[in-house]
Amino acid sequence: MTKKQLAAMSVERLKAEYPDALCSLNYSDPFQLLIATRLSAQCTDARVNIVTPDLFKRFPTAEAFAKAELGEVEELIKTCGLYKTKAKDLIGIGKGITENFGGRVPDTIEELLTLPGVGRKTANLVLGDVYKKPAVVTDTHFIRIVNRIGLTVSKEPFKVETELKKLLPPEESNDFCHRTVLHGRAVCTARKAYCENCVLNDICKKVNVK
């Protein structure tokens, strides 16, 4: 079986197992997703979803963040971890979008990467979920699972992104990333892979390597 065939089978099986391929972060517009994703670095999505309602009530737009006091933002996001760096980035993101993009979240990875604290993982999530462009979001669950399956041997996010873009059907790539996150939380966890419950167990390199 080629890697492309393996990728196609993995896509179809995870689609059947997790038909609702939804981002676990709560948001109501592109800017909120961008902010929530920045907050999610080294923090659980569940914790971010607890913090963002009050944050977005106080700062509902990019312009509001651009004018925010650093200390107030820090206080609102304190439980997300690395809050001092994140608070500076959130204000910087607000200023960047307001001053350089007319208040609209940009729709190219090159433009998104100009914003403070926005890396390829965040940019790809926004491109895929908001603008419905082909995207590969290389979070820790995704990297772990595609390595275990045998689609890559790399742990470096950009290399994994590049390799998987060549293997995944473009129209399926973003949803496949969401499904691997769900699978990584429920079955193929970092602590233990529950292979007996896995829909990929008969094609998985981890299980079938001799």
Tab-separated table of C-alpha atoms in Angstrom:
chain	number	residue	atom	x	y	z
A	1	MET	CA	0.000	0.000	0.000
A	2	THR	CA	1.351	3.438	-0.907
A	3	LYS	CA	1.307	6.318	1.559
A	4	LYS	CA	-1.314	8.048	-0.584
A	5	GLN	CA	-3.544	4.975	-0.385
A	6	LEU	CA	-2.944	4.769	3.360
A	7	ALA	CA	-3.883	8.417	3.727
A	8	ALA	CA	-7.084	7.920	1.729
A	9	MET	CA	-8.116	4.934	3.848
A	10	SER	CA	-7.357	6.832	7.048
A	11	VAL	CA	-9.452	9.773	5.876
A	12	GLU	CA	-12.471	7.585	5.110
A	13	ARG	CA	-12.309	5.578	8.329
A	14	LEU	CA	-11.959	8.579	10.596
A	15	LYS	CA	-14.752	10.318	8.669
A	16	ALA	CA	-17.047	7.396	9.439
A	17	GLU	CA	-15.955	7.325	13.082
A	18	TYR	CA	-16.162	11.098	13.648
A	19	PRO	CA	-18.642	12.518	11.127
A	20	ASP	CA	-18.798	15.912	12.845
A	21	ALA	CA	-15.319	17.308	12.220
A	22	LEU	CA	-15.620	20.446	14.317
A	23	CYS	CA	-13.028	22.632	15.958
A	24	SER	CA	-13.283	22.273	19.732
A	25	LEU	CA	-12.682	25.988	20.309
A	26	ASN	CA	-15.802	28.131	20.682
A	27	TYR	CA	-15.989	31.216	18.449
A	28	SER	CA	-18.513	33.247	16.509
A	29	ASP	CA	-16.321	35.034	13.959
A	30	PRO	CA	-12.879	34.717	12.337
A	31	PHE	CA	-11.217	37.115	14.756
A	32	GLN	CA	-12.445	35.171	17.774
A	33	LEU	CA	-11.065	31.934	16.319
A	34	LEU	CA	-7.690	33.588	15.749
A	35	ILE	CA	-7.555	34.859	19.333
A	36	ALA	CA	-8.780	31.572	20.830
A	37	THR	CA	-6.217	29.597	18.852
A	38	ARG	CA	-3.390	31.825	20.071
A	39	LEU	CA	-4.591	31.277	23.645
A	40	SER	CA	-4.670	27.502	23.141
A	41	ALA	CA	-0.882	27.194	22.899
A	42	GLN	CA	0.228	24.955	25.805
A	43	CYS	CA	-3.314	25.168	27.171
A	44	THR	CA	-6.370	22.958	26.769
A	45	ASP	CA	-9.208	24.017	24.486
A	46	ALA	CA	-11.576	23.464	27.403
A	47	ARG	CA	-9.735	26.070	29.487
A	48	VAL	CA	-9.689	28.531	26.582
A	49	ASN	CA	-13.461	28.117	26.182
A	50	ILE	CA	-13.893	29.077	29.833
A	51	VAL	CA	-11.796	32.222	29.428
A	52	THR	CA	-12.950	33.597	26.074
A	53	PRO	CA	-16.586	34.565	26.855
A	54	ASP	CA	-15.510	37.278	29.311
A	55	LEU	CA	-12.555	38.228	27.123
A	56	PHE	CA	-14.682	38.725	24.020
A	57	LYS	CA	-17.371	40.529	25.964
A	58	ARG	CA	-14.762	43.063	27.080
A	59	PHE	CA	-12.885	43.174	23.754
A	60	PRO	CA	-15.274	42.183	20.945
A	61	THR	CA	-13.215	43.394	17.959
A	62	ALA	CA	-9.672	43.777	16.682
A	63	GLU	CA	-9.931	47.513	17.254
A	64	ALA	CA	-10.941	46.947	20.879
A	65	PHE	CA	-7.906	44.706	21.431
A	66	ALA	CA	-5.674	47.278	19.735
A	67	LYS	CA	-6.685	49.835	22.360
A	68	ALA	CA	-6.618	47.433	25.337
A	69	GLU	CA	-4.549	47.909	28.469
A	70	LEU	CA	-1.982	45.136	28.816
A	71	GLY	CA	-2.714	44.520	32.499
A	72	GLU	CA	-6.430	44.051	31.894
A	73	VAL	CA	-5.855	41.518	29.129
A	74	GLU	CA	-3.335	39.668	31.321
A	75	GLU	CA	-5.852	39.416	34.137
A	76	LEU	CA	-8.579	38.049	31.857
A	77	ILE	CA	-6.370	35.320	30.357
A	78	LYS	CA	-4.224	34.516	33.400
A	79	THR	CA	-5.406	30.917	33.724
A	80	CYS	CA	-4.384	30.073	30.132
A	81	GLY	CA	-0.685	29.940	30.931
A	82	LEU	CA	2.105	32.066	29.426
A	83	TYR	CA	-0.372	34.874	29.873
A	84	LYS	CA	2.108	37.755	29.765
A	85	THR	CA	3.397	36.784	26.319
A	86	LYS	CA	-0.075	35.925	25.075
A	87	ALA	CA	-1.534	39.230	26.270
A	88	LYS	CA	1.100	41.171	24.320
A	89	ASP	CA	0.397	39.056	21.257
A	90	LEU	CA	-3.380	39.558	21.479
A	91	ILE	CA	-2.968	43.325	21.585
A	92	GLY	CA	-0.444	43.104	18.747
A	93	ILE	CA	-2.822	40.975	16.692
A	94	GLY	CA	-5.560	43.555	17.232
A	95	LYS	CA	-3.249	46.367	16.121
A	96	GLY	CA	-1.959	44.426	13.129
A	97	ILE	CA	-5.419	43.565	11.842
A	98	THR	CA	-6.732	47.082	12.461
A	99	GLU	CA	-3.785	48.930	10.955
A	100	ASN	CA	-2.748	46.599	8.131
A	101	PHE	CA	-5.846	44.656	7.097
A	102	GLY	CA	-8.739	47.052	7.610
A	103	GLY	CA	-10.087	45.148	10.601
A	104	ARG	CA	-10.490	41.895	8.629
A	105	VAL	CA	-8.649	38.689	9.439
A	106	PRO	CA	-6.427	38.028	6.407
A	107	ASP	CA	-6.991	34.957	4.264
A	108	THR	CA	-3.457	34.002	3.257
A	109	ILE	CA	-0.873	32.206	5.331
A	110	GLU	CA	1.752	34.812	4.437
A	111	GLU	CA	-0.365	37.642	5.810
A	112	LEU	CA	-1.460	35.729	8.899
A	113	LEU	CA	2.161	34.971	9.767
A	114	THR	CA	2.901	38.713	9.996
A	115	LEU	CA	0.717	38.919	13.110
A	116	PRO	CA	2.413	38.611	16.540
A	117	GLY	CA	2.387	35.087	17.963
A	118	VAL	CA	0.684	33.578	14.916
A	119	GLY	CA	2.509	30.506	13.639
A	120	ARG	CA	1.674	28.056	10.885
A	121	LYS	CA	-0.567	25.917	13.101
A	122	THR	CA	-2.788	28.898	13.959
A	123	ALA	CA	-2.709	30.258	10.420
A	124	ASN	CA	-3.698	26.917	8.905
A	125	LEU	CA	-6.574	26.518	11.346
A	126	VAL	CA	-7.964	29.914	10.374
A	127	LEU	CA	-7.499	29.234	6.652
A	128	GLY	CA	-9.234	25.863	6.887
A	129	ASP	CA	-12.077	26.628	9.276
A	130	VAL	CA	-12.877	30.195	8.260
A	131	TYR	CA	-11.920	30.441	4.604
A	132	LYS	CA	-12.373	26.756	3.704
A	133	LYS	CA	-8.968	26.533	2.066
A	134	PRO	CA	-6.941	23.303	2.099
A	135	ALA	CA	-4.960	23.293	5.331
A	136	VAL	CA	-2.973	20.918	7.515
A	137	VAL	CA	-2.986	21.819	11.207
A	138	THR	CA	-0.047	20.051	12.819
A	139	ASP	CA	-1.003	19.929	16.480
A	140	THR	CA	0.496	17.335	18.842
A	141	HIS	CA	-2.334	14.814	18.340
A	142	PHE	CA	-2.028	15.048	14.567
A	143	ILE	CA	1.740	14.606	14.546
A	144	ARG	CA	1.560	11.644	16.932
A	145	ILE	CA	-1.134	9.824	14.969
A	146	VAL	CA	0.250	10.305	11.455
A	147	ASN	CA	3.583	9.019	12.766
A	148	ARG	CA	1.962	5.966	14.336
A	149	ILE	CA	-0.039	5.231	11.207
A	150	GLY	CA	3.089	5.502	9.082
A	151	LEU	CA	2.312	8.559	6.962
A	152	THR	CA	5.503	10.303	8.121
A	153	VAL	CA	8.508	9.696	10.345
A	154	SER	CA	9.039	13.351	11.155
A	155	LYS	CA	8.068	15.154	14.363
A	156	GLU	CA	8.889	18.606	12.966
A	157	PRO	CA	5.607	20.470	12.355
A	158	PHE	CA	6.511	22.200	9.095
A	159	LYS	CA	7.939	19.024	7.571
A	160	VAL	CA	4.845	17.061	8.643
A	161	GLU	CA	2.601	19.761	7.152
A	162	THR	CA	4.511	19.697	3.865
A	163	GLU	CA	4.488	15.906	3.604
A	164	LEU	CA	0.820	15.502	4.489
A	165	LYS	CA	-0.286	18.179	2.018
A	166	LYS	CA	1.067	15.897	-0.709
A	167	LEU	CA	-0.806	12.867	0.644
A	168	LEU	CA	-4.213	14.148	1.766
A	169	PRO	CA	-7.031	15.077	-0.621
A	170	PRO	CA	-7.121	18.913	-0.405
A	171	GLU	CA	-10.868	18.983	0.228
A	172	GLU	CA	-10.460	16.572	3.178
A	173	SER	CA	-7.282	17.817	4.808
A	174	ASN	CA	-8.747	20.299	7.295
A	175	ASP	CA	-11.493	17.967	8.519
A	176	PHE	CA	-8.983	15.106	8.741
A	177	CYS	CA	-6.910	17.221	11.132
A	178	HIS	CA	-9.936	17.812	13.386
A	179	ARG	CA	-10.758	14.109	13.328
A	180	THR	CA	-7.242	13.097	14.318
A	181	VAL	CA	-7.516	15.407	17.323
A	182	LEU	CA	-10.743	13.712	18.359
A	183	HIS	CA	-9.160	10.293	17.792
A	184	GLY	CA	-6.050	11.324	19.706
A	185	ARG	CA	-8.120	12.305	22.713
A	186	ALA	CA	-10.417	9.291	22.669
A	187	VAL	CA	-8.378	6.328	21.421
A	188	CYS	CA	-4.813	6.985	20.262
A	189	THR	CA	-3.725	8.979	23.307
A	190	ALA	CA	-0.231	10.161	24.143
A	191	ARG	CA	-0.136	7.981	27.246
A	192	LYS	CA	-1.510	4.839	25.656
A	193	ALA	CA	-2.810	3.716	22.285
A	194	TYR	CA	-5.997	1.680	22.723
A	195	CYS	CA	-5.393	-0.264	19.527
A	196	GLU	CA	-8.164	-2.774	20.170
A	197	ASN	CA	-10.680	0.082	19.851
A	198	CYS	CA	-9.058	1.770	16.862
A	199	VAL	CA	-10.637	1.870	13.412
A	200	LEU	CA	-7.156	2.105	11.913
A	201	ASN	CA	-5.600	-0.855	13.710
A	202	ASP	CA	-5.319	-3.145	10.676
A	203	ILE	CA	-3.506	-0.528	8.580
A	204	CYS	CA	-1.497	1.151	11.336
A	205	LYS	CA	2.280	0.827	11.194
A	206	LYS	CA	2.565	0.882	15.004
A	207	VAL	CA	0.354	-2.191	15.271
A	208	ASN	CA	1.527	-4.123	12.242
A	209	VAL	CA	5.270	-3.471	12.109
A	210	LYS	CA	7.254	-6.684	12.314
